[in-house]
């Protein structure tokens, strides 16, 4: 089940959370429901109030191509260029894995610049990311809202539930552990992760655990 409620002021939703936690499914669901409603098809929802869009522009999945001499990153940039050139206030934009495929600092800078441009154009946008700096920026920026996919820390399994208002932790180590990666590699990875990254992830994990306990 997907429950999402965005006001007219919140034009960008930045989704984060664990791998295989359902972030891309949220993008596809919103995109498909938007197109279905404008095609006069029945919507699989108890209640649905959705804007009318002139166009739905998306970059979901890996478009790298040897034939076209495109790396993962350059393919994403080509899509971003096309999206930015066509976006307006009647556009729904769906971007998966924002800021990946290149140096993290450059990825953050480009992603933030893109979102600032989209904010000025007043397009509606849903994007997924694992980058902590972008989560912090979204928290501090008017018109942008964080969303996170919930992860059951006890069972080490995603719940596929979307929570609005604060981001989700990536749980990369936990997911790798559940999949069965060598304990030796897992322990070494933990020792290599920067203290600042660990601190941010730990704060998000505590928030999720507290919410789980209250519910």
CSV table of C-alpha atoms in Angstrom, one decimal:
chain,number,residue,atom,x,y,z
A,1,UNK,CA,0.0,0.0,0.0
A,2,UNK,CA,1.2,3.5,-0.9
A,3,UNK,CA,0.0,6.5,1.0
A,4,UNK,CA,1.3,9.8,-0.1
A,5,UNK,CA,0.1,13.4,0.5
A,6,UNK,CA,1.9,16.4,-0.9
A,7,UNK,CA,0.7,20.0,-0.6
A,8,UNK,CA,0.8,22.5,-3.4
A,9,UNK,CA,3.9,24.0,-1.7
A,10,UNK,CA,5.9,20.7,-1.7
A,11,UNK,CA,6.9,20.4,-5.4
A,12,UNK,CA,9.8,18.0,-4.9
A,13,UNK,CA,9.8,14.7,-2.9
A,14,UNK,CA,13.3,13.2,-2.3
A,15,UNK,CA,13.0,9.5,-1.5
A,16,UNK,CA,15.7,7.6,0.3
A,17,UNK,CA,16.0,4.3,2.2
A,18,UNK,CA,17.4,0.8,1.7
A,19,UNK,CA,18.2,-0.9,-1.5
A,20,UNK,CA,15.3,-3.1,-2.7
A,21,UNK,CA,13.1,-1.1,-0.3
A,22,UNK,CA,10.6,0.1,-2.9
A,23,UNK,CA,11.8,3.5,-3.9
A,24,UNK,CA,11.7,2.9,-7.6
A,25,UNK,CA,8.3,1.2,-7.2
A,26,UNK,CA,7.0,4.4,-5.7
A,27,UNK,CA,8.2,6.4,-8.7
A,28,UNK,CA,6.6,4.0,-11.2
A,29,UNK,CA,3.4,3.8,-9.3
A,30,UNK,CA,2.9,7.6,-9.2
A,31,UNK,CA,3.9,7.9,-12.9
A,32,UNK,CA,1.5,5.1,-14.0
A,33,UNK,CA,-1.4,6.4,-11.9
A,34,UNK,CA,-0.9,9.9,-13.3
A,35,UNK,CA,-1.0,8.5,-16.9
A,36,UNK,CA,-3.9,6.2,-16.1
A,37,UNK,CA,-6.0,9.0,-14.6
A,38,UNK,CA,-5.5,11.2,-17.7
A,39,UNK,CA,-6.4,8.2,-20.0
A,40,UNK,CA,-9.7,7.8,-18.1
A,41,UNK,CA,-8.7,4.5,-16.6
A,42,UNK,CA,-9.8,3.2,-13.2
A,43,UNK,CA,-7.3,4.0,-10.5
A,44,UNK,CA,-6.3,1.2,-8.1
A,45,UNK,CA,-6.7,3.4,-5.0
A,46,UNK,CA,-9.3,4.0,-2.2
A,47,UNK,CA,-8.8,7.8,-2.8
A,48,UNK,CA,-6.8,9.7,-5.3
A,49,UNK,CA,-6.6,13.4,-6.0
A,50,UNK,CA,-3.9,14.2,-8.5
A,51,UNK,CA,-2.9,17.2,-10.7
A,52,UNK,CA,-3.3,17.1,-14.5
A,53,UNK,CA,0.0,17.1,-16.2
A,54,UNK,CA,0.9,18.1,-19.8
A,55,UNK,CA,3.8,15.6,-19.7
A,56,UNK,CA,5.5,13.0,-17.6
A,57,UNK,CA,9.3,13.0,-18.0
A,58,UNK,CA,11.4,10.2,-16.4
A,59,UNK,CA,14.9,8.7,-16.1
A,60,UNK,CA,14.5,5.3,-14.5
A,61,UNK,CA,17.0,2.4,-14.9
A,62,UNK,CA,20.4,2.2,-16.5
A,63,UNK,CA,20.7,3.5,-20.1
A,64,UNK,CA,24.4,2.8,-20.7
A,65,UNK,CA,25.1,1.8,-24.3
A,66,UNK,CA,28.3,0.6,-26.1
A,67,UNK,CA,26.7,1.4,-29.4
A,68,UNK,CA,26.0,5.0,-28.5
A,69,UNK,CA,29.3,5.4,-26.5
A,70,UNK,CA,27.3,6.2,-23.4
A,71,UNK,CA,28.5,5.4,-19.8
A,72,UNK,CA,25.9,5.2,-17.0
A,73,UNK,CA,26.6,8.7,-16.0
A,74,UNK,CA,26.6,10.3,-19.5
A,75,UNK,CA,23.4,8.5,-20.3
A,76,UNK,CA,21.8,10.0,-17.1
A,77,UNK,CA,23.1,13.5,-18.1
A,78,UNK,CA,21.6,13.2,-21.6
A,79,UNK,CA,18.2,12.4,-20.0
A,80,UNK,CA,18.5,15.2,-17.5
A,81,UNK,CA,19.4,17.6,-20.3
A,82,UNK,CA,16.2,16.6,-22.2
A,83,UNK,CA,14.1,16.8,-19.1
A,84,UNK,CA,15.3,20.3,-18.1
A,85,UNK,CA,14.9,21.6,-21.6
A,86,UNK,CA,11.2,20.5,-21.6
A,87,UNK,CA,10.1,21.0,-18.0
A,88,UNK,CA,7.4,23.5,-17.0
A,89,UNK,CA,4.9,24.0,-14.3
A,90,UNK,CA,2.6,21.3,-15.8
A,91,UNK,CA,5.3,18.6,-15.8
A,92,UNK,CA,5.8,15.5,-13.6
A,93,UNK,CA,9.4,14.5,-13.3
A,94,UNK,CA,10.6,11.1,-12.1
A,95,UNK,CA,14.3,10.6,-11.5
A,96,UNK,CA,15.8,7.3,-10.1
A,97,UNK,CA,19.2,7.2,-8.3
A,98,UNK,CA,19.9,10.9,-8.5
A,99,UNK,CA,23.6,11.8,-8.3
A,100,UNK,CA,25.0,8.3,-8.9
A,101,UNK,CA,27.5,7.1,-11.6
A,102,UNK,CA,30.2,9.6,-10.8
A,103,UNK,CA,32.3,11.2,-8.0
A,104,UNK,CA,29.9,11.6,-5.1
A,105,UNK,CA,30.7,15.3,-4.5
A,106,UNK,CA,30.2,16.1,-8.2
A,107,UNK,CA,27.0,14.0,-8.2
A,108,UNK,CA,25.7,16.0,-5.2
A,109,UNK,CA,26.5,19.3,-6.8
A,110,UNK,CA,24.8,18.4,-10.1
A,111,UNK,CA,21.8,16.9,-8.4
A,112,UNK,CA,21.3,19.9,-6.2
A,113,UNK,CA,21.6,22.3,-9.1
A,114,UNK,CA,19.0,20.3,-11.1
A,115,UNK,CA,16.6,20.3,-8.2
A,116,UNK,CA,17.0,24.1,-7.6
A,117,UNK,CA,16.3,24.6,-11.3
A,118,UNK,CA,13.2,22.4,-11.1
A,119,UNK,CA,12.0,24.3,-8.0
A,120,UNK,CA,12.2,27.6,-10.0
A,121,UNK,CA,10.3,26.0,-12.9
A,122,UNK,CA,7.6,24.8,-10.5
A,123,UNK,CA,7.5,21.3,-11.9
A,124,UNK,CA,6.4,18.4,-9.7
A,125,UNK,CA,9.3,16.0,-9.1
A,126,UNK,CA,9.9,12.7,-7.3
A,127,UNK,CA,13.5,11.5,-7.1
A,128,UNK,CA,15.4,8.8,-5.3
A,129,UNK,CA,18.9,9.0,-3.7
A,130,UNK,CA,21.3,7.5,-1.3
A,131,UNK,CA,23.3,10.7,-0.8
A,132,UNK,CA,23.2,12.0,2.7
A,133,UNK,CA,24.1,15.6,1.7
A,134,UNK,CA,21.0,15.8,-0.5
A,135,UNK,CA,18.8,14.5,2.4
A,136,UNK,CA,20.2,17.3,4.6
A,137,UNK,CA,19.6,19.9,1.8
A,138,UNK,CA,16.0,18.7,1.3
A,139,UNK,CA,15.3,19.0,5.0
A,140,UNK,CA,16.5,22.7,5.0
A,141,UNK,CA,14.9,23.8,1.6
A,142,UNK,CA,11.4,25.1,1.3
A,143,UNK,CA,9.4,23.3,-1.4
A,144,UNK,CA,11.3,20.1,-0.9
A,145,UNK,CA,10.2,17.3,1.4
A,146,UNK,CA,12.1,14.1,2.5
A,147,UNK,CA,10.5,10.7,2.3
A,148,UNK,CA,11.9,7.4,3.4
A,149,UNK,CA,11.2,3.7,2.8
A,150,UNK,CA,10.9,2.0,6.2
A,151,UNK,CA,13.3,-0.9,7.1
A,152,UNK,CA,12.6,-3.5,9.8
A,153,UNK,CA,15.9,-3.4,11.7
A,154,UNK,CA,15.0,-6.5,13.7
A,155,UNK,CA,14.2,-8.7,10.8
A,156,UNK,CA,16.6,-7.0,8.4
A,157,UNK,CA,13.9,-6.7,5.8
A,158,UNK,CA,12.2,-3.7,4.1
A,159,UNK,CA,8.5,-3.1,4.9
A,160,UNK,CA,7.9,-1.2,1.6
A,161,UNK,CA,6.1,1.5,3.6
A,162,UNK,CA,6.7,5.1,2.7
A,163,UNK,CA,7.0,7.7,5.4
A,164,UNK,CA,6.9,11.4,4.7
A,165,UNK,CA,8.8,14.1,6.6
A,166,UNK,CA,12.2,12.6,7.1
A,167,UNK,CA,14.6,10.5,5.1
A,168,UNK,CA,15.4,6.8,5.3
A,169,UNK,CA,18.7,5.2,6.2
A,170,UNK,CA,20.4,3.2,3.4
A,171,UNK,CA,21.1,0.1,5.6
A,172,UNK,CA,23.8,-0.9,3.1
A,173,UNK,CA,25.7,-3.0,5.6
A,174,UNK,CA,22.5,-4.7,6.9
A,175,UNK,CA,21.3,-5.5,3.4
A,176,UNK,CA,24.7,-6.9,2.5
A,177,UNK,CA,24.6,-9.0,5.7
A,178,UNK,CA,21.1,-10.4,4.9
A,179,UNK,CA,22.1,-11.3,1.3
A,180,UNK,CA,25.0,-13.3,2.8
A,181,UNK,CA,28.1,-11.4,2.0
A,182,UNK,CA,31.2,-12.7,3.9
A,183,UNK,CA,31.4,-11.7,7.6
A,184,UNK,CA,35.0,-10.8,7.1
A,185,UNK,CA,34.1,-8.4,4.3
A,186,UNK,CA,31.2,-7.0,6.3
A,187,UNK,CA,33.4,-6.3,9.3
A,188,UNK,CA,36.1,-4.7,7.2
A,189,UNK,CA,33.5,-2.5,5.4
A,190,UNK,CA,32.2,-1.3,8.8
A,191,UNK,CA,35.7,-0.3,9.8
A,192,UNK,CA,36.2,1.6,6.6
A,193,UNK,CA,33.0,3.7,6.7
A,194,UNK,CA,33.6,7.3,7.8
A,195,UNK,CA,32.5,8.3,11.3
A,196,UNK,CA,30.3,11.1,9.9
A,197,UNK,CA,28.5,8.8,7.5
A,198,UNK,CA,27.9,6.3,10.3
A,199,UNK,CA,26.6,9.1,12.6
A,200,UNK,CA,24.0,10.3,10.0
A,201,UNK,CA,22.9,6.7,9.3
A,202,UNK,CA,22.7,5.9,13.0
A,203,UNK,CA,20.4,9.0,13.6
A,204,UNK,CA,18.1,7.8,10.9
A,205,UNK,CA,18.0,4.3,12.2
A,206,UNK,CA,17.2,5.4,15.7
A,207,UNK,CA,14.3,7.5,14.3
A,208,UNK,CA,12.9,4.6,12.4
A,209,UNK,CA,13.3,2.2,15.4
A,210,UNK,CA,11.5,4.7,17.7
A,211,UNK,CA,8.7,5.1,15.2
A,212,UNK,CA,8.4,1.3,14.9
A,213,UNK,CA,8.3,1.0,18.7
A,214,UNK,CA,5.6,3.7,19.0
A,215,UNK,CA,3.4,2.0,16.4
